[in-house]
Amino acid sequence: SQKIEQNSEALNIQEGKTATLTCNYTNYSPAYLQWYRQDPGRGPVFLLLIRENEKEKRKERLKVTFDTTLKQSLFHITASQPADSATYLCALGSNDYKLSFGAGTTVTVRA
Amino acid sequence: NAGVTQTPKFRVLKTGQSMTLLCAQDMNHEYMYWYRQDPGMGLRLIHYSVGEGTTAKGEVPDGYNVSRLKKQNFLLGLESAAPSQTSVYFCASGLKNTQYFGPGTRLTVL
């Protein structure tokens, strides 16, 4: 069966440093991969989408890589700020417009 | 633009009671989804709809029913609530690849 694994532990980093989150998957051939941000008590918010034929995507301080051979995506937050503290969800999608989500990684940025 | 709204925000039920969760979107999206989120687990898809009048089962459909009589609304029903259905429920809508989520409904079944 499909399995999506994100960093199992929470990530605590100093302001200004780069946070790197991983998303690994098995038994899946996604057409694209997405990252969402979720704040406590709120619904997830879409951040970035990367397709299977793309290696890297950037949006402001965010960078996502996608390696379909390793079955892995890396999500980087550069020059991190306390406002970046949240849980980040990885989601895999195929052409039926359904998503499969990982459990998420909680990031805390210390001032 | 309200986006995706969910009603109610909180609810406590007793085992065996029934209830309906309402999701509404004002973005004219074709696709709508119901998920549940439990601690330590990812969002799991309960049911989804690819258009008005259509519904389909997701990963964890047992114990739930849905209806999409109008394009903008997607209802999730629990006919006979069980403690295992205690969770946070999220509705989402989307055009194709991207989904927009509501604020969630926290449901406790005693």
PDB file of C-alpha atoms in Angstrom:
ATOM      1  CA  SER A   1       0.000   0.000   0.000  1.00  0.00           C
ATOM      2  CA  GLN A   2       1.022   3.629  -0.444  1.00  0.00           C
ATOM      3  CA  LYS A   3       3.128   5.143   2.275  1.00  0.00           C
ATOM      4  CA  ILE A   4       4.193   8.772   2.742  1.00  0.00           C
ATOM      5  CA  GLU A   5       6.704   9.589   5.464  1.00  0.00           C
ATOM      6  CA  GLN A   6       7.780  13.001   6.649  1.00  0.00           C
ATOM      7  CA  ASN A   7      10.410  13.905   9.260  1.00  0.00           C
ATOM      8  CA  SER A   8       9.181  11.967  12.253  1.00  0.00           C
ATOM      9  CA  GLU A   9      10.329  14.567  14.754  1.00  0.00           C
ATOM     10  CA  ALA A  10       9.633  18.233  15.094  1.00  0.00           C
ATOM     11  CA  LEU A  11      12.239  20.657  13.787  1.00  0.00           C
ATOM     12  CA  ASN A  12      13.552  23.448  16.006  1.00  0.00           C
ATOM     13  CA  ILE A  13      15.805  26.004  14.345  1.00  0.00           C
ATOM     14  CA  GLN A  14      17.303  29.404  14.998  1.00  0.00           C
ATOM     15  CA  GLU A  15      15.937  32.425  13.159  1.00  0.00           C
ATOM     16  CA  GLY A  16      17.870  33.094   9.987  1.00  0.00           C
ATOM     17  CA  LYS A  17      18.851  29.459   9.423  1.00  0.00           C
ATOM     18  CA  THR A  18      17.522  27.143   6.713  1.00  0.00           C
ATOM     19  CA  ALA A  19      14.936  24.533   7.628  1.00  0.00           C
ATOM     20  CA  THR A  20      14.969  21.372   5.525  1.00  0.00           C
ATOM     21  CA  LEU A  21      12.035  18.980   5.593  1.00  0.00           C
ATOM     22  CA  THR A  22      11.863  15.607   3.889  1.00  0.00           C
ATOM     23  CA  CYS A  23       9.015  13.693   2.321  1.00  0.00           C
ATOM     24  CA  ASN A  24       9.620  10.086   1.282  1.00  0.00           C
ATOM     25  CA  TYR A  25       7.104   7.840  -0.396  1.00  0.00           C
ATOM     26  CA  THR A  26       6.745   4.210  -1.455  1.00  0.00           C
ATOM     27  CA  ASN A  27       4.377   2.270  -3.697  1.00  0.00           C
ATOM     28  CA  TYR A  28       3.324   5.439  -5.472  1.00  0.00           C
ATOM     29  CA  SER A  29       4.005   7.114  -8.812  1.00  0.00           C
ATOM     30  CA  PRO A  30       2.710  10.637  -8.324  1.00  0.00           C
ATOM     31  CA  ALA A  31       2.098  13.019 -11.194  1.00  0.00           C
ATOM     32  CA  TYR A  32       2.901  15.905  -8.845  1.00  0.00           C
ATOM     33  CA  LEU A  33       3.759  16.713  -5.268  1.00  0.00           C
ATOM     34  CA  GLN A  34       2.526  19.610  -3.148  1.00  0.00           C
ATOM     35  CA  TRP A  35       3.458  21.252   0.120  1.00  0.00           C
ATOM     36  CA  TYR A  36       0.912  22.818   2.444  1.00  0.00           C
ATOM     37  CA  ARG A  37       1.266  24.860   5.612  1.00  0.00           C
ATOM     38  CA  GLN A  38      -1.058  24.302   8.566  1.00  0.00           C
ATOM     39  CA  ASP A  39      -1.293  26.558  11.598  1.00  0.00           C
ATOM     40  CA  PRO A  40      -2.840  25.297  14.861  1.00  0.00           C
ATOM     41  CA  GLY A  41      -6.631  25.160  14.691  1.00  0.00           C
ATOM     42  CA  ARG A  42      -6.749  26.040  11.006  1.00  0.00           C
ATOM     43  CA  GLY A  43      -7.006  24.284   7.666  1.00  0.00           C
ATOM     44  CA  PRO A  44      -3.983  23.602   5.447  1.00  0.00           C
ATOM     45  CA  VAL A  45      -2.918  26.319   3.007  1.00  0.00           C
ATOM     46  CA  PHE A  46      -1.337  25.499  -0.361  1.00  0.00           C
ATOM     47  CA  LEU A  47       2.274  26.625  -0.804  1.00  0.00           C
ATOM     48  CA  LEU A  48       3.917  24.973  -3.799  1.00  0.00           C
ATOM     49  CA  LEU A  49       3.342  22.335  -6.471  1.00  0.00           C
ATOM     50  CA  ILE A  50       6.087  20.487  -8.337  1.00  0.00           C
ATOM     51  CA  ARG A  51       5.426  18.087 -11.196  1.00  0.00           C
ATOM     52  CA  GLU A  52       7.101  14.731 -11.801  1.00  0.00           C
ATOM     53  CA  ASN A  53       9.181  16.121 -14.667  1.00  0.00           C
ATOM     54  CA  GLU A  54      10.466  19.086 -12.627  1.00  0.00           C
ATOM     55  CA  LYS A  55      13.526  18.938 -10.401  1.00  0.00           C
ATOM     56  CA  GLU A  56      13.183  22.166  -8.427  1.00  0.00           C
ATOM     57  CA  LYS A  57      10.685  24.948  -7.748  1.00  0.00           C
ATOM     58  CA  ARG A  58      11.130  28.197  -5.854  1.00  0.00           C
ATOM     59  CA  LYS A  59       8.745  30.704  -4.355  1.00  0.00           C
ATOM     60  CA  GLU A  60      10.242  33.576  -2.384  1.00  0.00           C
ATOM     61  CA  ARG A  61      12.138  31.936   0.527  1.00  0.00           C
ATOM     62  CA  LEU A  62      10.772  28.468  -0.232  1.00  0.00           C
ATOM     63  CA  LYS A  63      12.445  25.831  -2.376  1.00  0.00           C
ATOM     64  CA  VAL A  64      11.191  22.369  -3.240  1.00  0.00           C
ATOM     65  CA  THR A  65      13.068  19.549  -4.949  1.00  0.00           C
ATOM     66  CA  PHE A  66      11.544  16.378  -6.333  1.00  0.00           C
ATOM     67  CA  ASP A  67      13.544  13.231  -7.081  1.00  0.00           C
ATOM     68  CA  THR A  68      11.315  10.508  -8.544  1.00  0.00           C
ATOM     69  CA  THR A  69      14.210   8.029  -8.573  1.00  0.00           C
ATOM     70  CA  LEU A  70      14.800   8.392  -4.836  1.00  0.00           C
ATOM     71  CA  LYS A  71      11.047   8.875  -4.286  1.00  0.00           C
ATOM     72  CA  GLN A  72      11.778  11.908  -2.199  1.00  0.00           C
ATOM     73  CA  SER A  73      11.008  15.606  -1.958  1.00  0.00           C
ATOM     74  CA  LEU A  74      12.934  18.155   0.074  1.00  0.00           C
ATOM     75  CA  PHE A  75      11.325  21.391   1.265  1.00  0.00           C
ATOM     76  CA  HIS A  76      13.600  24.253   2.287  1.00  0.00           C
ATOM     77  CA  ILE A  77      12.724  27.437   4.135  1.00  0.00           C
ATOM     78  CA  THR A  78      15.658  29.832   3.833  1.00  0.00           C
ATOM     79  CA  ALA A  79      16.315  32.779   6.163  1.00  0.00           C
ATOM     80  CA  SER A  80      13.664  31.368   8.484  1.00  0.00           C
ATOM     81  CA  GLN A  81      11.549  33.649  10.655  1.00  0.00           C
ATOM     82  CA  PRO A  82       9.418  32.986  13.762  1.00  0.00           C
ATOM     83  CA  ALA A  83       6.359  33.537  11.533  1.00  0.00           C
ATOM     84  CA  ASP A  84       7.383  30.392   9.612  1.00  0.00           C
ATOM     85  CA  SER A  85       6.573  28.279  12.681  1.00  0.00           C
ATOM     86  CA  ALA A  86       3.825  25.858  11.617  1.00  0.00           C
ATOM     87  CA  THR A  87       3.231  22.287  10.517  1.00  0.00           C
ATOM     88  CA  TYR A  88       4.143  21.526   6.922  1.00  0.00           C
ATOM     89  CA  LEU A  89       2.329  18.790   5.015  1.00  0.00           C
ATOM     90  CA  CYS A  90       3.533  16.922   1.978  1.00  0.00           C
ATOM     91  CA  ALA A  91       0.856  15.691  -0.442  1.00  0.00           C
ATOM     92  CA  LEU A  92       1.126  13.466  -3.494  1.00  0.00           C
ATOM     93  CA  GLY A  93      -1.324  13.680  -6.351  1.00  0.00           C
ATOM     94  CA  SER A  94      -2.181  11.895  -9.558  1.00  0.00           C
ATOM     95  CA  ASN A  95      -4.398  12.681 -12.496  1.00  0.00           C
ATOM     96  CA  ASP A  96      -7.600  11.869 -10.639  1.00  0.00           C
ATOM     97  CA  TYR A  97      -7.206  15.093  -8.596  1.00  0.00           C
ATOM     98  CA  LYS A  98      -7.082  13.275  -5.296  1.00  0.00           C
ATOM     99  CA  LEU A  99      -4.278  13.892  -2.806  1.00  0.00           C
ATOM    100  CA  SER A 100      -2.553  11.595  -0.312  1.00  0.00           C
ATOM    101  CA  PHE A 101      -1.058  13.445   2.646  1.00  0.00           C
ATOM    102  CA  GLY A 102       1.847  12.801   4.957  1.00  0.00           C
ATOM    103  CA  ALA A 103       1.421  13.317   8.710  1.00  0.00           C
ATOM    104  CA  GLY A 104       3.344  16.591   8.639  1.00  0.00           C
ATOM    105  CA  THR A 105       6.441  18.056  10.261  1.00  0.00           C
ATOM    106  CA  THR A 106       6.162  20.768  12.903  1.00  0.00           C
ATOM    107  CA  VAL A 107       8.717  23.556  12.565  1.00  0.00           C
ATOM    108  CA  THR A 108       9.497  25.988  15.366  1.00  0.00           C
ATOM    109  CA  VAL A 109      11.740  28.959  14.595  1.00  0.00           C
ATOM    110  CA  ARG A 110      13.379  30.537  17.652  1.00  0.00           C
ATOM    111  CA  ALA A 111      14.037  34.261  17.663  1.00  0.00           C
TER     112      ALA A 111
ATOM    113  CA  ASN B   1     -14.975  35.980  -1.109  1.00  0.00           C
ATOM    114  CA  ALA B   2     -15.455  33.753   1.922  1.00  0.00           C
ATOM    115  CA  GLY B   3     -13.585  30.828   0.299  1.00  0.00           C
ATOM    116  CA  VAL B   4     -14.499  27.548   1.984  1.00  0.00           C
ATOM    117  CA  THR B   5     -16.694  27.671   5.076  1.00  0.00           C
ATOM    118  CA  GLN B   6     -17.704  24.857   7.398  1.00  0.00           C
ATOM    119  CA  THR B   7     -20.601  24.573   9.832  1.00  0.00           C
ATOM    120  CA  PRO B   8     -20.472  23.915  12.754  1.00  0.00           C
ATOM    121  CA  LYS B   9     -17.003  24.645  14.170  1.00  0.00           C
ATOM    122  CA  PHE B  10     -17.407  22.363  17.174  1.00  0.00           C
ATOM    123  CA  ARG B  11     -19.833  19.604  18.087  1.00  0.00           C
ATOM    124  CA  VAL B  12     -20.175  16.980  20.797  1.00  0.00           C
ATOM    125  CA  LEU B  13     -22.316  13.933  20.068  1.00  0.00           C
ATOM    126  CA  LYS B  14     -23.327  10.885  22.021  1.00  0.00           C
ATOM    127  CA  THR B  15     -22.743   7.453  20.523  1.00  0.00           C
ATOM    128  CA  GLY B  16     -25.545   6.601  18.118  1.00  0.00           C
ATOM    129  CA  GLN B  17     -26.596  10.174  17.391  1.00  0.00           C
ATOM    130  CA  SER B  18     -26.590  11.530  13.860  1.00  0.00           C
ATOM    131  CA  MET B  19     -25.445  14.818  12.429  1.00  0.00           C
ATOM    132  CA  THR B  20     -24.614  16.619   9.195  1.00  0.00           C
ATOM    133  CA  LEU B  21     -21.578  18.770   8.543  1.00  0.00           C
ATOM    134  CA  LEU B  22     -22.021  21.471   5.945  1.00  0.00           C
ATOM    135  CA  CYS B  23     -19.336  22.733   3.602  1.00  0.00           C
ATOM    136  CA  ALA B  24     -19.863  25.700   1.307  1.00  0.00           C
ATOM    137  CA  GLN B  25     -17.539  27.267  -1.285  1.00  0.00           C
ATOM    138  CA  ASP B  26     -17.967  30.415  -3.327  1.00  0.00           C
ATOM    139  CA  MET B  27     -15.117  29.858  -5.815  1.00  0.00           C
ATOM    140  CA  ASN B  28     -17.166  27.896  -8.377  1.00  0.00           C
ATOM    141  CA  HIS B  29     -14.925  24.858  -7.953  1.00  0.00           C
ATOM    142  CA  GLU B  30     -15.946  21.545  -9.481  1.00  0.00           C
ATOM    143  CA  TYR B  31     -14.124  19.314  -7.013  1.00  0.00           C
ATOM    144  CA  MET B  32     -14.950  19.045  -3.321  1.00  0.00           C
ATOM    145  CA  TYR B  33     -13.507  16.780  -0.652  1.00  0.00           C
ATOM    146  CA  TRP B  34     -14.080  15.692   2.930  1.00  0.00           C
ATOM    147  CA  TYR B  35     -11.071  14.666   5.051  1.00  0.00           C
ATOM    148  CA  ARG B  36     -10.534  13.699   8.639  1.00  0.00           C
ATOM    149  CA  GLN B  37      -7.349  14.517  10.540  1.00  0.00           C
ATOM    150  CA  ASP B  38      -6.218  12.541  13.558  1.00  0.00           C
ATOM    151  CA  PRO B  39      -3.074  13.068  15.686  1.00  0.00           C
ATOM    152  CA  GLY B  40       0.014  11.540  14.108  1.00  0.00           C
ATOM    153  CA  MET B  41      -1.796  10.712  10.901  1.00  0.00           C
ATOM    154  CA  GLY B  42      -2.083  12.579   7.667  1.00  0.00           C
ATOM    155  CA  LEU B  43      -5.325  13.906   6.322  1.00  0.00           C
ATOM    156  CA  ARG B  44      -7.393  10.949   5.151  1.00  0.00           C
ATOM    157  CA  LEU B  45      -9.938  11.286   2.382  1.00  0.00           C
ATOM    158  CA  ILE B  46     -13.455  10.225   3.354  1.00  0.00           C
ATOM    159  CA  HIS B  47     -15.504  11.066   0.249  1.00  0.00           C
ATOM    160  CA  TYR B  48     -15.137  13.407  -2.668  1.00  0.00           C
ATOM    161  CA  SER B  49     -17.136  14.866  -5.535  1.00  0.00           C
ATOM    162  CA  VAL B  50     -16.071  15.774  -9.063  1.00  0.00           C
ATOM    163  CA  GLY B  51     -19.191  17.796  -9.786  1.00  0.00           C
ATOM    164  CA  GLU B  52     -22.749  18.572  -8.809  1.00  0.00           C
ATOM    165  CA  GLY B  53     -24.775  15.402  -8.283  1.00  0.00           C
ATOM    166  CA  THR B  54     -21.731  13.094  -8.153  1.00  0.00           C
ATOM    167  CA  THR B  55     -19.937  11.571  -5.171  1.00  0.00           C
ATOM    168  CA  ALA B  56     -17.285   8.884  -4.723  1.00  0.00           C
ATOM    169  CA  LYS B  57     -15.653   7.010  -1.861  1.00  0.00           C
ATOM    170  CA  GLY B  58     -12.225   7.908  -0.586  1.00  0.00           C
ATOM    171  CA  GLU B  59      -9.853   6.044   1.667  1.00  0.00           C
ATOM    172  CA  VAL B  60     -12.027   5.843   4.815  1.00  0.00           C
ATOM    173  CA  PRO B  61     -15.722   6.084   3.781  1.00  0.00           C
ATOM    174  CA  ASP B  62     -17.311   3.641   6.245  1.00  0.00           C
ATOM    175  CA  GLY B  63     -19.807   5.259   8.614  1.00  0.00           C
ATOM    176  CA  TYR B  64     -20.189   8.392   6.492  1.00  0.00           C
ATOM    177  CA  ASN B  65     -22.462   9.498   3.680  1.00  0.00           C
ATOM    178  CA  VAL B  66     -22.288  12.582   1.477  1.00  0.00           C
ATOM    179  CA  SER B  67     -24.414  14.572  -0.906  1.00  0.00           C
ATOM    180  CA  ARG B  68     -23.677  17.276  -3.479  1.00  0.00           C
ATOM    181  CA  LEU B  69     -27.062  18.581  -4.588  1.00  0.00           C
ATOM    182  CA  LYS B  70     -25.689  22.032  -5.388  1.00  0.00           C
ATOM    183  CA  LYS B  71     -22.288  22.832  -6.822  1.00  0.00           C
ATOM    184  CA  GLN B  72     -21.365  25.097  -3.951  1.00  0.00           C
ATOM    185  CA  ASN B  73     -22.345  22.739  -1.117  1.00  0.00           C
ATOM    186  CA  PHE B  74     -20.992  19.378   0.032  1.00  0.00           C
ATOM    187  CA  LEU B  75     -22.635  17.700   3.019  1.00  0.00           C
ATOM    188  CA  LEU B  76     -21.093  15.014   5.204  1.00  0.00           C
ATOM    189  CA  GLY B  77     -23.454  12.878   7.275  1.00  0.00           C
ATOM    190  CA  LEU B  78     -22.861  10.588  10.202  1.00  0.00           C
ATOM    191  CA  GLU B  79     -25.882   8.319  10.606  1.00  0.00           C
ATOM    192  CA  SER B  80     -24.892   6.667  13.876  1.00  0.00           C
ATOM    193  CA  ALA B  81     -21.854   8.297  15.446  1.00  0.00           C
ATOM    194  CA  ALA B  82     -19.170   6.163  17.078  1.00  0.00           C
ATOM    195  CA  PRO B  83     -16.270   7.211  19.362  1.00  0.00           C
ATOM    196  CA  SER B  84     -13.857   6.246  16.541  1.00  0.00           C
ATOM    197  CA  GLN B  85     -15.295   9.146  14.548  1.00  0.00           C
ATOM    198  CA  THR B  86     -13.927  11.673  17.041  1.00  0.00           C
ATOM    199  CA  SER B  87     -11.685  13.791  14.833  1.00  0.00           C
ATOM    200  CA  VAL B  88     -11.202  17.108  13.109  1.00  0.00           C
ATOM    201  CA  TYR B  89     -13.010  17.210   9.784  1.00  0.00           C
ATOM    202  CA  PHE B  90     -11.836  19.373   6.916  1.00  0.00           C
ATOM    203  CA  CYS B  91     -13.629  20.200   3.733  1.00  0.00           C
ATOM    204  CA  ALA B  92     -11.716  21.327   0.658  1.00  0.00           C
ATOM    205  CA  SER B  93     -12.562  22.482  -2.827  1.00  0.00           C
ATOM    206  CA  GLY B  94     -10.443  22.772  -5.951  1.00  0.00           C
ATOM    207  CA  LEU B  95     -10.324  23.145  -9.709  1.00  0.00           C
ATOM    208  CA  LYS B  96      -7.686  20.557 -10.559  1.00  0.00           C
ATOM    209  CA  ASN B  97      -4.443  20.150  -8.681  1.00  0.00           C
ATOM    210  CA  THR B  98      -4.738  22.670  -5.858  1.00  0.00           C
ATOM    211  CA  GLN B  99      -7.099  22.322  -2.930  1.00  0.00           C
ATOM    212  CA  TYR B 100      -8.453  25.087  -0.710  1.00  0.00           C
ATOM    213  CA  PHE B 101      -9.383  24.066   2.789  1.00  0.00           C
ATOM    214  CA  GLY B 102     -12.013  25.216   5.232  1.00  0.00           C
ATOM    215  CA  PRO B 103     -11.280  25.972   8.894  1.00  0.00           C
ATOM    216  CA  GLY B 104     -12.366  22.543  10.127  1.00  0.00           C
ATOM    217  CA  THR B 105     -15.000  21.057  12.432  1.00  0.00           C
ATOM    218  CA  ARG B 106     -13.880  19.511  15.705  1.00  0.00           C
ATOM    219  CA  LEU B 107     -16.194  16.592  16.486  1.00  0.00           C
ATOM    220  CA  THR B 108     -16.180  14.632  19.732  1.00  0.00           C
ATOM    221  CA  VAL B 109     -18.267  11.482  20.090  1.00  0.00           C
ATOM    222  CA  LEU B 110     -18.787  10.342  23.672  1.00  0.00           C
TER     223      LEU B 110
END
